Structures are given as C-alpha cells and as structure tokens.
PDB file of C-alpha atoms in Angstrom:
ATOM      1  CA  UNK A 122    -147.177  61.613 139.263  1.00 83.00           C
ATOM      2  CA  UNK A 123    -146.880  60.377 142.876  1.00 90.00           C
ATOM      3  CA  UNK A 124    -146.016  63.022 145.598  1.00 95.00           C
ATOM      4  CA  UNK A 125    -143.464  61.858 147.760  1.00 96.00           C
ATOM      5  CA  UNK A 126    -143.701  62.568 151.680  1.00 97.00           C
ATOM      6  CA  UNK A 127    -141.291  65.386 151.938  1.00 95.00           C
ATOM      7  CA  UNK A 128    -139.555  64.561 155.022  1.00 97.00           C
ATOM      8  CA  UNK A 129    -137.710  61.480 153.500  1.00 97.00           C
ATOM      9  CA  UNK A 130    -135.203  63.331 151.497  1.00 96.00           C
ATOM     10  CA  UNK A 131    -135.288  66.611 153.382  1.00 95.00           C
ATOM     11  CA  UNK A 132    -132.243  68.663 154.635  1.00 94.00           C
ATOM     12  CA  UNK A 133    -131.197  68.132 158.177  1.00 95.00           C
ATOM     13  CA  UNK A 134    -133.175  69.812 160.919  1.00 97.00           C
ATOM     14  CA  UNK A 135    -132.083  70.753 164.594  1.00 98.00           C
ATOM     15  CA  UNK A 136    -134.614  68.699 166.325  1.00 98.00           C
ATOM     16  CA  UNK A 137    -136.269  65.248 165.330  1.00 98.00           C
ATOM     17  CA  UNK A 138    -139.046  63.432 167.378  1.00 98.00           C
ATOM     18  CA  UNK A 139    -140.157  60.260 166.623  1.00 98.00           C
ATOM     19  CA  UNK A 140    -143.474  58.418 167.932  1.00 98.00           C
ATOM     20  CA  UNK A 141    -143.982  54.473 167.534  1.00 98.00           C
ATOM     21  CA  UNK A 142    -147.249  53.276 168.087  1.00 98.00           C
ATOM     22  CA  UNK A 143    -149.192  50.004 167.843  1.00 98.00           C
ATOM     23  CA  UNK A 144    -152.397  50.225 166.507  1.00 98.00           C
ATOM     24  CA  UNK A 145    -155.507  49.029 168.033  1.00 97.00           C
ATOM     25  CA  UNK A 146    -157.420  45.810 166.697  1.00 96.00           C
ATOM     26  CA  UNK A 147    -160.263  46.425 164.228  1.00 96.00           C
ATOM     27  CA  UNK A 148    -159.536  50.370 163.793  1.00 97.00           C
ATOM     28  CA  UNK A 149    -157.782  49.981 160.393  1.00 97.00           C
ATOM     29  CA  UNK A 150    -160.423  51.924 158.419  1.00 96.00           C
ATOM     30  CA  UNK A 151    -160.366  54.846 160.754  1.00 97.00           C
ATOM     31  CA  UNK A 152    -156.331  54.791 160.590  1.00 98.00           C
ATOM     32  CA  UNK A 153    -156.270  55.043 156.768  1.00 97.00           C
ATOM     33  CA  UNK A 154    -158.136  57.861 156.772  1.00 97.00           C
ATOM     34  CA  UNK A 155    -156.446  59.618 159.728  1.00 98.00           C
ATOM     35  CA  UNK A 156    -152.778  58.878 158.413  1.00 98.00           C
ATOM     36  CA  UNK A 157    -153.972  60.302 155.467  1.00 97.00           C
ATOM     37  CA  UNK A 158    -154.573  63.360 156.792  1.00 97.00           C
ATOM     38  CA  UNK A 159    -151.225  63.754 158.574  1.00 98.00           C
ATOM     39  CA  UNK A 160    -149.269  65.245 155.487  1.00 97.00           C
ATOM     40  CA  UNK A 161    -151.754  68.083 155.392  1.00 97.00           C
ATOM     41  CA  UNK A 162    -151.456  68.444 159.124  1.00 98.00           C
ATOM     42  CA  UNK A 163    -147.675  68.730 158.773  1.00 98.00           C
ATOM     43  CA  UNK A 164    -148.053  71.342 155.845  1.00 97.00           C
ATOM     44  CA  UNK A 165    -150.187  73.433 157.497  1.00 98.00           C
ATOM     45  CA  UNK A 166    -147.706  73.757 160.609  1.00 98.00           C
ATOM     46  CA  UNK A 167    -144.937  74.239 158.237  1.00 98.00           C
ATOM     47  CA  UNK A 168    -146.512  77.484 156.629  1.00 97.00           C
ATOM     48  CA  UNK A 169    -147.699  78.685 160.010  1.00 98.00           C
ATOM     49  CA  UNK A 170    -144.072  78.157 161.502  1.00 98.00           C
ATOM     50  CA  UNK A 171    -142.354  78.922 158.197  1.00 97.00           C
ATOM     51  CA  UNK A 172    -139.060  79.493 159.895  1.00 97.00           C
ATOM     52  CA  UNK A 173    -139.056  75.865 161.679  1.00 98.00           C
ATOM     53  CA  UNK A 174    -138.507  74.252 158.120  1.00 98.00           C
ATOM     54  CA  UNK A 175    -140.997  71.538 159.589  1.00 98.00           C
ATOM     55  CA  UNK A 176    -141.509  68.156 157.645  1.00 98.00           C
ATOM     56  CA  UNK A 177    -142.654  64.575 158.524  1.00 98.00           C
ATOM     57  CA  UNK A 178    -142.893  61.231 157.598  1.00 98.00           C
ATOM     58  CA  UNK A 179    -145.470  58.478 157.741  1.00 98.00           C
ATOM     59  CA  UNK A 180    -144.261  54.899 157.782  1.00 98.00           C
ATOM     60  CA  UNK A 181    -146.249  51.861 158.324  1.00 98.00           C
ATOM     61  CA  UNK A 182    -144.584  48.581 159.724  1.00 98.00           C
ATOM     62  CA  UNK A 183    -143.966  45.425 158.020  1.00 97.00           C
ATOM     63  CA  UNK A 184    -146.302  43.224 160.109  1.00 96.00           C
ATOM     64  CA  UNK A 185    -149.233  45.958 160.208  1.00 98.00           C
ATOM     65  CA  UNK A 186    -149.308  46.760 156.390  1.00 98.00           C
ATOM     66  CA  UNK A 187    -151.566  43.542 155.281  1.00 97.00           C
ATOM     67  CA  UNK A 188    -154.160  44.604 157.822  1.00 97.00           C
ATOM     68  CA  UNK A 189    -154.038  48.486 157.395  1.00 98.00           C
ATOM     69  CA  UNK A 190    -153.895  48.013 153.158  1.00 97.00           C
ATOM     70  CA  UNK A 191    -154.532  44.495 152.337  1.00 96.00           C
ATOM     71  CA  UNK A 192    -154.866  45.432 148.576  1.00 94.00           C
ATOM     72  CA  UNK A 193    -151.295  45.776 147.884  1.00 95.00           C
ATOM     73  CA  UNK A 194    -148.059  45.154 149.405  1.00 97.00           C
ATOM     74  CA  UNK A 195    -144.514  46.693 148.425  1.00 97.00           C
ATOM     75  CA  UNK A 196    -142.468  43.910 147.066  1.00 95.00           C
ATOM     76  CA  UNK A 197    -139.844  44.209 149.317  1.00 94.00           C
ATOM     77  CA  UNK A 198    -141.550  45.043 152.661  1.00 97.00           C
ATOM     78  CA  UNK A 199    -140.243  42.326 155.164  1.00 97.00           C
ATOM     79  CA  UNK A 200    -140.000  42.249 159.032  1.00 96.00           C
ATOM     80  CA  UNK A 201    -136.557  43.601 160.131  1.00 97.00           C
ATOM     81  CA  UNK A 202    -133.945  40.908 159.478  1.00 94.00           C
ATOM     82  CA  UNK A 203    -133.141  38.957 162.864  1.00 90.00           C
ATOM     83  CA  UNK A 204    -129.296  38.427 161.992  1.00 91.00           C
ATOM     84  CA  UNK A 205    -128.266  38.593 165.642  1.00 84.00           C
ATOM     85  CA  UNK A 206    -125.167  37.311 166.085  1.00 84.00           C
ATOM     86  CA  UNK A 207    -123.141  35.807 169.275  1.00 84.00           C
ATOM     87  CA  UNK A 208    -121.416  39.521 169.763  1.00 86.00           C
ATOM     88  CA  UNK A 209    -124.292  41.733 168.335  1.00 93.00           C
ATOM     89  CA  UNK A 210    -128.037  41.530 169.344  1.00 95.00           C
ATOM     90  CA  UNK A 211    -130.299  43.300 166.687  1.00 96.00           C
ATOM     91  CA  UNK A 212    -133.204  43.375 168.971  1.00 95.00           C
ATOM     92  CA  UNK A 213    -135.985  43.515 166.494  1.00 96.00           C
ATOM     93  CA  UNK A 214    -139.312  44.914 167.640  1.00 95.00           C
ATOM     94  CA  UNK A 215    -142.628  44.473 165.498  1.00 94.00           C
ATOM     95  CA  UNK A 216    -143.955  47.846 165.411  1.00 98.00           C
ATOM     96  CA  UNK A 217    -147.169  49.279 163.456  1.00 98.00           C
ATOM     97  CA  UNK A 218    -146.731  53.147 163.007  1.00 98.00           C
ATOM     98  CA  UNK A 219    -143.700  55.189 163.085  1.00 98.00           C
ATOM     99  CA  UNK A 220    -144.114  58.919 162.535  1.00 98.00           C
ATOM    100  CA  UNK A 221    -141.003  60.978 162.018  1.00 98.00           C
ATOM    101  CA  UNK A 222    -141.202  65.039 162.961  1.00 98.00           C
ATOM    102  CA  UNK A 223    -138.028  67.248 162.205  1.00 98.00           C
ATOM    103  CA  UNK A 224    -138.050  70.903 162.364  1.00 98.00           C
ATOM    104  CA  UNK A 225    -135.369  73.884 163.513  1.00 98.00           C
ATOM    105  CA  UNK A 226    -137.720  74.557 166.682  1.00 98.00           C
ATOM    106  CA  UNK A 227    -138.512  72.082 169.491  1.00 98.00           C
ATOM    107  CA  UNK A 228    -141.718  73.894 170.449  1.00 98.00           C
ATOM    108  CA  UNK A 229    -142.940  73.320 167.000  1.00 98.00           C
ATOM    109  CA  UNK A 230    -141.786  69.484 166.957  1.00 98.00           C
ATOM    110  CA  UNK A 231    -143.867  69.393 170.348  1.00 98.00           C
ATOM    111  CA  UNK A 232    -146.791  70.989 168.928  1.00 98.00           C
ATOM    112  CA  UNK A 233    -146.675  68.794 165.922  1.00 98.00           C
ATOM    113  CA  UNK A 234    -146.319  65.605 168.073  1.00 98.00           C
ATOM    114  CA  UNK A 235    -149.187  66.802 170.384  1.00 98.00           C
ATOM    115  CA  UNK A 236    -151.626  67.281 167.380  1.00 98.00           C
ATOM    116  CA  UNK A 237    -150.258  63.688 166.020  1.00 98.00           C
ATOM    117  CA  UNK A 238    -151.468  62.235 169.373  1.00 97.00           C
ATOM    118  CA  UNK A 239    -154.635  63.763 169.222  1.00 97.00           C
ATOM    119  CA  UNK A 240    -155.519  63.047 165.629  1.00 98.00           C
ATOM    120  CA  UNK A 241    -154.739  59.149 166.461  1.00 98.00           C
ATOM    121  CA  UNK A 242    -156.176  58.902 170.043  1.00 97.00           C
ATOM    122  CA  UNK A 243    -158.176  55.871 170.512  1.00 97.00           C
ATOM    123  CA  UNK A 244    -156.952  54.291 167.453  1.00 98.00           C
ATOM    124  CA  UNK A 245    -153.113  53.324 168.548  1.00 98.00           C
ATOM    125  CA  UNK A 246    -151.235  53.141 171.874  1.00 98.00           C
ATOM    126  CA  UNK A 247    -148.034  54.805 172.190  1.00 97.00           C
ATOM    127  CA  UNK A 248    -145.312  52.753 172.321  1.00 97.00           C
ATOM    128  CA  UNK A 249    -142.310  55.019 172.400  1.00 96.00           C
ATOM    129  CA  UNK A 250    -141.277  58.493 171.833  1.00 96.00           C
ATOM    130  CA  UNK A 251    -137.533  59.264 170.864  1.00 96.00           C
ATOM    131  CA  UNK A 252    -136.149  62.894 170.666  1.00 97.00           C
ATOM    132  CA  UNK A 253    -133.183  63.490 168.737  1.00 98.00           C
ATOM    133  CA  UNK A 254    -131.291  66.775 168.240  1.00 98.00           C
ATOM    134  CA  UNK A 255    -128.193  68.196 166.120  1.00 97.00           C
ATOM    135  CA  UNK A 256    -124.807  68.045 167.455  1.00 96.00           C
ATOM    136  CA  UNK A 257    -121.916  69.838 166.639  1.00 95.00           C
ATOM    137  CA  UNK A 258    -123.021  70.869 163.209  1.00 90.00           C
ATOM    138  CA  UNK A 259    -123.800  67.269 162.071  1.00 94.00           C
ATOM    139  CA  UNK A 260    -122.020  65.081 164.146  1.00 96.00           C
ATOM    140  CA  UNK A 261    -122.694  62.549 166.238  1.00 96.00           C
ATOM    141  CA  UNK A 262    -121.813  61.549 170.128  1.00 97.00           C
ATOM    142  CA  UNK A 263    -118.619  60.168 169.058  1.00 97.00           C
ATOM    143  CA  UNK A 264    -117.481  63.538 167.733  1.00 97.00           C
ATOM    144  CA  UNK A 265    -117.285  62.687 164.107  1.00 97.00           C
ATOM    145  CA  UNK A 266    -119.095  63.740 161.145  1.00 96.00           C
ATOM    146  CA  UNK A 267    -122.343  61.699 161.121  1.00 96.00           C
ATOM    147  CA  UNK A 268    -122.585  59.640 157.748  1.00 95.00           C
ATOM    148  CA  UNK A 269    -120.108  61.592 155.332  1.00 93.00           C
ATOM    149  CA  UNK A 270    -121.044  58.737 152.954  1.00 94.00           C
ATOM    150  CA  UNK A 271    -124.579  60.031 152.282  1.00 95.00           C
ATOM    151  CA  UNK A 272    -125.775  60.582 148.968  1.00 94.00           C
ATOM    152  CA  UNK A 273    -125.880  63.995 147.914  1.00 91.00           C
ATOM    153  CA  UNK A 274    -127.916  66.478 145.689  1.00 88.00           C
ATOM    154  CA  UNK A 275    -130.107  64.344 143.325  1.00 90.00           C
ATOM    155  CA  UNK A 276    -128.753  61.082 144.412  1.00 93.00           C
ATOM    156  CA  UNK A 277    -130.789  61.547 147.533  1.00 95.00           C
ATOM    157  CA  UNK A 278    -133.824  60.862 145.745  1.00 95.00           C
ATOM    158  CA  UNK A 279    -132.369  58.072 143.709  1.00 95.00           C
ATOM    159  CA  UNK A 280    -131.472  56.181 146.795  1.00 96.00           C
ATOM    160  CA  UNK A 281    -134.356  56.694 148.719  1.00 97.00           C
ATOM    161  CA  UNK A 282    -137.517  56.753 146.492  1.00 98.00           C
ATOM    162  CA  UNK A 283    -139.159  54.021 144.778  1.00 97.00           C
ATOM    163  CA  UNK A 284    -138.839  54.199 140.927  1.00 96.00           C
ATOM    164  CA  UNK A 285    -142.553  54.250 139.051  1.00 95.00           C
ATOM    165  CA  UNK A 286    -140.926  52.110 136.497  1.00 93.00           C
ATOM    166  CA  UNK A 287    -140.144  49.343 139.211  1.00 93.00           C
ATOM    167  CA  UNK A 288    -143.363  49.341 141.362  1.00 96.00           C
ATOM    168  CA  UNK A 289    -145.695  52.272 139.992  1.00 96.00           C
ATOM    169  CA  UNK A 290    -148.319  51.667 142.949  1.00 96.00           C
ATOM    170  CA  UNK A 291    -145.318  52.455 145.557  1.00 97.00           C
ATOM    171  CA  UNK A 292    -143.672  55.213 143.261  1.00 97.00           C
ATOM    172  CA  UNK A 293    -142.146  57.770 145.260  1.00 97.00           C
ATOM    173  CA  UNK A 294    -142.249  55.733 148.609  1.00 98.00           C
ATOM    174  CA  UNK A 295    -139.382  54.465 150.655  1.00 98.00           C
ATOM    175  CA  UNK A 296    -138.123  51.555 152.638  1.00 98.00           C
ATOM    176  CA  UNK A 297    -137.124  52.294 156.099  1.00 98.00           C
ATOM    177  CA  UNK A 298    -135.176  51.015 158.979  1.00 98.00           C
ATOM    178  CA  UNK A 299    -135.297  52.541 162.097  1.00 98.00           C
ATOM    179  CA  UNK A 300    -132.500  51.668 164.740  1.00 98.00           C
ATOM    180  CA  UNK A 301    -131.898  53.031 168.365  1.00 98.00           C
ATOM    181  CA  UNK A 302    -128.175  52.524 169.752  1.00 98.00           C
ATOM    182  CA  UNK A 303    -126.905  53.247 173.011  1.00 97.00           C
ATOM    183  CA  UNK A 304    -123.210  54.513 173.078  1.00 97.00           C
ATOM    184  CA  UNK A 305    -120.696  54.074 175.415  1.00 97.00           C
ATOM    185  CA  UNK A 306    -119.123  57.518 175.638  1.00 95.00           C
ATOM    186  CA  UNK A 307    -116.875  56.774 178.684  1.00 95.00           C
ATOM    187  CA  UNK A 308    -115.103  53.588 176.924  1.00 97.00           C
ATOM    188  CA  UNK A 309    -114.912  55.704 173.205  1.00 98.00           C
ATOM    189  CA  UNK A 310    -113.405  58.880 175.074  1.00 97.00           C
ATOM    190  CA  UNK A 311    -110.518  56.595 176.759  1.00 98.00           C
ATOM    191  CA  UNK A 312    -109.295  55.909 173.188  1.00 98.00           C
ATOM    192  CA  UNK A 313    -106.595  58.054 171.165  1.00 97.00           C
ATOM    193  CA  UNK A 314    -107.915  60.100 168.494  1.00 97.00           C
ATOM    194  CA  UNK A 315    -105.892  58.070 165.829  1.00 95.00           C
ATOM    195  CA  UNK A 316    -107.487  55.026 167.380  1.00 97.00           C
ATOM    196  CA  UNK A 317    -111.066  56.286 167.030  1.00 97.00           C
ATOM    197  CA  UNK A 318    -109.994  57.211 163.281  1.00 97.00           C
ATOM    198  CA  UNK A 319    -109.304  53.713 162.574  1.00 96.00           C
ATOM    199  CA  UNK A 320    -112.395  52.569 164.132  1.00 96.00           C
ATOM    200  CA  UNK A 321    -114.535  55.052 162.063  1.00 97.00           C
ATOM    201  CA  UNK A 322    -112.084  54.892 158.862  1.00 95.00           C
ATOM    202  CA  UNK A 323    -112.255  58.499 158.247  1.00 96.00           C
ATOM    203  CA  UNK A 324    -110.713  61.676 159.407  1.00 95.00           C
ATOM    204  CA  UNK A 325    -112.321  63.091 162.974  1.00 96.00           C
ATOM    205  CA  UNK A 326    -112.116  66.959 161.746  1.00 94.00           C
ATOM    206  CA  UNK A 327    -112.605  66.865 157.836  1.00 93.00           C
ATOM    207  CA  UNK A 328    -114.557  63.433 157.998  1.00 93.00           C
ATOM    208  CA  UNK A 329    -112.520  62.644 154.768  1.00 93.00           C
ATOM    209  CA  UNK A 330    -111.906  58.621 154.268  1.00 94.00           C
ATOM    210  CA  UNK A 331    -108.619  57.271 155.173  1.00 94.00           C
ATOM    211  CA  UNK A 332    -105.919  56.288 152.535  1.00 88.00           C
ATOM    212  CA  UNK A 333    -104.417  53.296 151.713  1.00 81.00           C
ATOM    213  CA  UNK A 334    -103.314  50.857 154.281  1.00 80.00           C
ATOM    214  CA  UNK A 335    -104.785  52.964 157.272  1.00 86.00           C
ATOM    215  CA  UNK A 336    -108.040  51.954 156.208  1.00 91.00           C
ATOM    216  CA  UNK A 337    -109.159  48.800 158.141  1.00 92.00           C
ATOM    217  CA  UNK A 338    -111.429  46.365 156.358  1.00 90.00           C
ATOM    218  CA  UNK A 339    -113.571  46.399 159.125  1.00 92.00           C
ATOM    219  CA  UNK A 340    -113.815  49.881 159.735  1.00 94.00           C
ATOM    220  CA  UNK A 341    -117.347  51.558 159.834  1.00 96.00           C
ATOM    221  CA  UNK A 342    -117.026  53.486 156.291  1.00 95.00           C
ATOM    222  CA  UNK A 343    -115.665  50.677 154.656  1.00 92.00           C
ATOM    223  CA  UNK A 344    -118.447  48.413 155.761  1.00 93.00           C
ATOM    224  CA  UNK A 345    -120.970  51.251 155.372  1.00 93.00           C
ATOM    225  CA  UNK A 346    -119.692  52.210 151.773  1.00 91.00           C
ATOM    226  CA  UNK A 347    -117.478  49.676 150.467  1.00 87.00           C
ATOM    227  CA  UNK A 348    -117.179  51.093 146.810  1.00 86.00           C
ATOM    228  CA  UNK A 349    -115.889  54.636 147.824  1.00 83.00           C
ATOM    229  CA  UNK A 350    -116.318  55.445 143.897  1.00 80.00           C
ATOM    230  CA  UNK A 351    -120.356  55.064 144.094  1.00 86.00           C
ATOM    231  CA  UNK A 352    -122.725  56.746 145.509  1.00 87.00           C
ATOM    232  CA  UNK A 353    -124.579  54.892 148.796  1.00 91.00           C
ATOM    233  CA  UNK A 354    -127.906  53.275 147.661  1.00 96.00           C
ATOM    234  CA  UNK A 355    -128.959  54.151 151.326  1.00 97.00           C
ATOM    235  CA  UNK A 356    -130.076  57.579 152.625  1.00 97.00           C
ATOM    236  CA  UNK A 357    -129.486  58.212 156.679  1.00 97.00           C
ATOM    237  CA  UNK A 358    -131.054  60.509 158.593  1.00 96.00           C
ATOM    238  CA  UNK A 359    -129.012  60.013 161.870  1.00 97.00           C
ATOM    239  CA  UNK A 360    -129.846  62.057 164.811  1.00 97.00           C
ATOM    240  CA  UNK A 361    -127.918  61.700 168.638  1.00 98.00           C
ATOM    241  CA  UNK A 362    -130.152  61.486 171.732  1.00 97.00           C
ATOM    242  CA  UNK A 363    -129.485  62.007 175.395  1.00 95.00           C
ATOM    243  CA  UNK A 364    -131.424  61.013 178.249  1.00 90.00           C
ATOM    244  CA  UNK A 365    -128.815  60.859 181.258  1.00 88.00           C
ATOM    245  CA  UNK A 366    -127.430  58.927 182.175  1.00 89.00           C
ATOM    246  CA  UNK A 367    -127.858  56.953 178.537  1.00 91.00           C
ATOM    247  CA  UNK A 368    -126.953  58.581 175.084  1.00 96.00           C
ATOM    248  CA  UNK A 369    -126.591  57.378 171.666  1.00 97.00           C
ATOM    249  CA  UNK A 370    -127.898  57.445 168.119  1.00 98.00           C
ATOM    250  CA  UNK A 371    -131.599  57.290 166.335  1.00 98.00           C
ATOM    251  CA  UNK A 372    -130.359  55.712 162.699  1.00 97.00           C
ATOM    252  CA  UNK A 373    -132.969  56.196 160.347  1.00 97.00           C
ATOM    253  CA  UNK A 374    -132.177  54.891 156.717  1.00 98.00           C
ATOM    254  CA  UNK A 375    -134.256  55.172 153.710  1.00 98.00           C
ATOM    255  CA  UNK A 376    -133.815  53.191 150.320  1.00 98.00           C
ATOM    256  CA  UNK A 377    -135.821  52.879 147.201  1.00 97.00           C
ATOM    257  CA  UNK A 378    -134.708  49.116 147.250  1.00 96.00           C
ATOM    258  CA  UNK A 379    -134.877  47.128 150.522  1.00 96.00           C
ATOM    259  CA  UNK A 380    -131.790  44.800 149.245  1.00 96.00           C
ATOM    260  CA  UNK A 381    -129.827  47.787 149.634  1.00 96.00           C
ATOM    261  CA  UNK A 382    -130.920  48.519 153.531  1.00 97.00           C
ATOM    262  CA  UNK A 383    -130.312  44.490 153.895  1.00 96.00           C
ATOM    263  CA  UNK A 384    -127.102  44.562 152.454  1.00 95.00           C
ATOM    264  CA  UNK A 385    -125.661  47.273 154.394  1.00 95.00           C
ATOM    265  CA  UNK A 386    -127.226  45.618 157.089  1.00 95.00           C
ATOM    266  CA  UNK A 387    -125.178  42.140 156.642  1.00 94.00           C
ATOM    267  CA  UNK A 388    -121.883  44.409 155.796  1.00 93.00           C
ATOM    268  CA  UNK A 389    -121.952  45.892 159.229  1.00 94.00           C
ATOM    269  CA  UNK A 390    -122.316  42.170 160.745  1.00 93.00           C
ATOM    270  CA  UNK A 391    -119.670  41.072 158.956  1.00 90.00           C
ATOM    271  CA  UNK A 392    -121.638  38.399 157.387  1.00 89.00           C
ATOM    272  CA  UNK A 393    -121.459  39.437 153.752  1.00 79.00           C
ATOM    273  CA  UNK A 394    -117.900  38.576 153.181  1.00 73.00           C
ATOM    274  CA  UNK A 395    -116.012  35.660 154.537  1.00 68.00           C
ATOM    275  CA  UNK A 396    -112.951  36.072 156.604  1.00 63.00           C
ATOM    276  CA  UNK A 397    -114.371  40.483 157.441  1.00 73.00           C
ATOM    277  CA  UNK A 398    -115.356  41.057 160.817  1.00 87.00           C
ATOM    278  CA  UNK A 399    -118.399  42.807 161.869  1.00 93.00           C
ATOM    279  CA  UNK A 400    -118.201  47.125 161.978  1.00 95.00           C
ATOM    280  CA  UNK A 401    -115.467  48.025 164.592  1.00 96.00           C
ATOM    281  CA  UNK A 402    -117.722  50.987 165.734  1.00 97.00           C
ATOM    282  CA  UNK A 403    -120.428  48.092 167.186  1.00 96.00           C
ATOM    283  CA  UNK A 404    -117.867  47.663 169.757  1.00 96.00           C
ATOM    284  CA  UNK A 405    -119.068  50.807 171.471  1.00 97.00           C
ATOM    285  CA  UNK A 406    -122.555  50.660 170.749  1.00 97.00           C
ATOM    286  CA  UNK A 407    -125.626  48.503 172.068  1.00 96.00           C
ATOM    287  CA  UNK A 408    -128.625  48.180 169.759  1.00 96.00           C
ATOM    288  CA  UNK A 409    -131.734  48.423 171.531  1.00 96.00           C
ATOM    289  CA  UNK A 410    -134.192  48.519 168.966  1.00 96.00           C
ATOM    290  CA  UNK A 411    -134.624  47.564 165.202  1.00 97.00           C
ATOM    291  CA  UNK A 412    -138.026  47.870 163.033  1.00 98.00           C
ATOM    292  CA  UNK A 413    -138.584  48.043 159.363  1.00 98.00           C
ATOM    293  CA  UNK A 414    -141.077  50.177 157.718  1.00 98.00           C
ATOM    294  CA  UNK A 415    -142.276  51.825 154.340  1.00 98.00           C
ATOM    295  CA  UNK A 416    -143.177  55.031 153.657  1.00 98.00           C
ATOM    296  CA  UNK A 417    -145.900  55.069 151.068  1.00 98.00           C
ATOM    297  CA  UNK A 418    -146.090  58.429 149.066  1.00 98.00           C
ATOM    298  CA  UNK A 419    -148.926  61.189 150.003  1.00 98.00           C
ATOM    299  CA  UNK A 420    -150.555  60.244 146.825  1.00 97.00           C
ATOM    300  CA  UNK A 421    -150.881  56.340 147.960  1.00 97.00           C
ATOM    301  CA  UNK A 422    -152.035  57.189 151.349  1.00 98.00           C
ATOM    302  CA  UNK A 423    -154.876  59.649 149.878  1.00 96.00           C
ATOM    303  CA  UNK A 424    -156.200  56.830 147.310  1.00 95.00           C
ATOM    304  CA  UNK A 425    -156.267  54.288 150.395  1.00 94.00           C
ATOM    305  CA  UNK A 426    -158.161  56.415 152.230  1.00 91.00           C
ATOM    306  CA  UNK A 427    -161.127  56.198 149.697  1.00 82.00           C
ATOM    307  CA  UNK A 428    -161.390  52.560 149.891  1.00 71.00           C
TER     308      UNK A 428
END
C-alpha cells in the first residue's frame, strides 16, 4: 500500500514555511535521490522535536515533472490554468519544486528549512521563501474563521489523496494548487461587520453559513462550497503571512482529482455559472502567485530514486 506524505492531511500547526525552487538543468537524477530522502529528514526531525508536530510535503511542478519522472505522469497534472480576467490576474508562475514544512515551533521550521536547503544545494535555485503563521486560533487576517467548509475527519483523506483504483501508480498522492494573495486590510476594516459577513457568506464569530436571503450568490462560501449538504472535494491548508507593510494569505489546496481544483477556481472567478459574479472577497485581495504541483506518495519517491 502506498504511503502518503503525512503533511498533506496533517492537523493545523502554528508555523508554516514554504520553499519554492527551480531545478538546475541536467540535475534530475541526483534530485530524484535527494527528494526521496526528504521524508526521512522530516521524520527524523519530527522524532527529535516530538512536541513540535513537524510534517513536510514535497511537491513537483507541472512543467518539471516530465524531466524528473519521464516514465509516468499523473493523469490530471497540468499547468496552473491561466483564467485571468479583466478584473483578476492569477499571476501563474512555473515553479519546479515546492517544499512545505509545518510545525508548532518556528525554530524547528528554520532548522528543517536549512537542512532542506543544504541537501538540495548545488542542484536547485531558491526562487522564494514564504512564512505563514496561525492567527487567532485558525482565522485569516479578515478576522473570519479560515475555510470553515474544509472536509473533516475521514473526508480529508478522500478529498486530498488519489484513490489506488483510479491511478495505482500515483495512489496516495495529491494534486496541489499554491496561491499567494495580498490582502487590503485597510479597505476591509472600513466595512461594517454585517458587510464583511455578506462578502464571506458566514458569521464572523461562529463561522456558520448565513441562512436564506442573507446569503449572496457570489459570496466567498457560496462559490467555494456551492452545495452545503456535501463535503468539499478540496482540502485547504491556508496560513496568513505578514511582511510589513504587506500582508495576506498563503493558500495551499490539495485534491485527489485535479478537476476539483479547477472547478473551485472557475467558481471563484465567476466563470462556472453564467450571470454569477466572481468571489466578492477578491475585491480585497490581489493574487501575486499561482502554481500547480503534484505531491507524490513516499512510496513513489523512493521507487523512482532507484531508477
């Protein structure tokens, strides 16, 4: 049975570090071996710093996959859809490797990040490093509970991990969309709480979905989870970031089927249903980066390293 990367379905942590790399040309064979060793590195640090609850995720960019693993490709792995509209620029960027590190200790995250950098040094170039944090017990900088529509319990694994019956080679892997959104906190704070709740589509304190006529068709929750009676097919691991004067959200979405990620994206942009607008929350956000990856199982990483 394929072993999934533990960071995909892990519980929320206090700190998140995101390393974005591009690979140097001709280093694919070495990188296959190096990347296969990263889950072992995370396990070793997680055991040493047991109270930190450290986990990691290794994900490969859509444009780099065929160079790194030429013998097999996940069926739904494509470049991030460039669905930019007149009002919204998705800023798609081709990135080769994403490493996510999460724990309850910032110093442990830094230790892990340094060891990842040391292991990959000479084979990759660091393009960006993002640092997220847990804010007010799971809220984003809008003050609202983040992603209250996320699947819970067993539904998390069903939403995030590829089924062995569908794609045996890529079982327990996950399709990943990464987006970084800058948030206009000044404009947002000028709104009344009732106006904010209309935009979000749920109560600011409890996170409960608004009822009946109070729920706008282009509110955030309506577009992220159109059917409130079904579980979301996308698992989100979001974290705020703050680098004064800029602040915003690091949004990491995992899914067993890339169609679920694409559907959620087209919903947010108002492209799925004629006559429905885009997510009202995007009036207060600017998307600075979008990229598509696949996080293979540990089993796949280890088997591919032997080739």
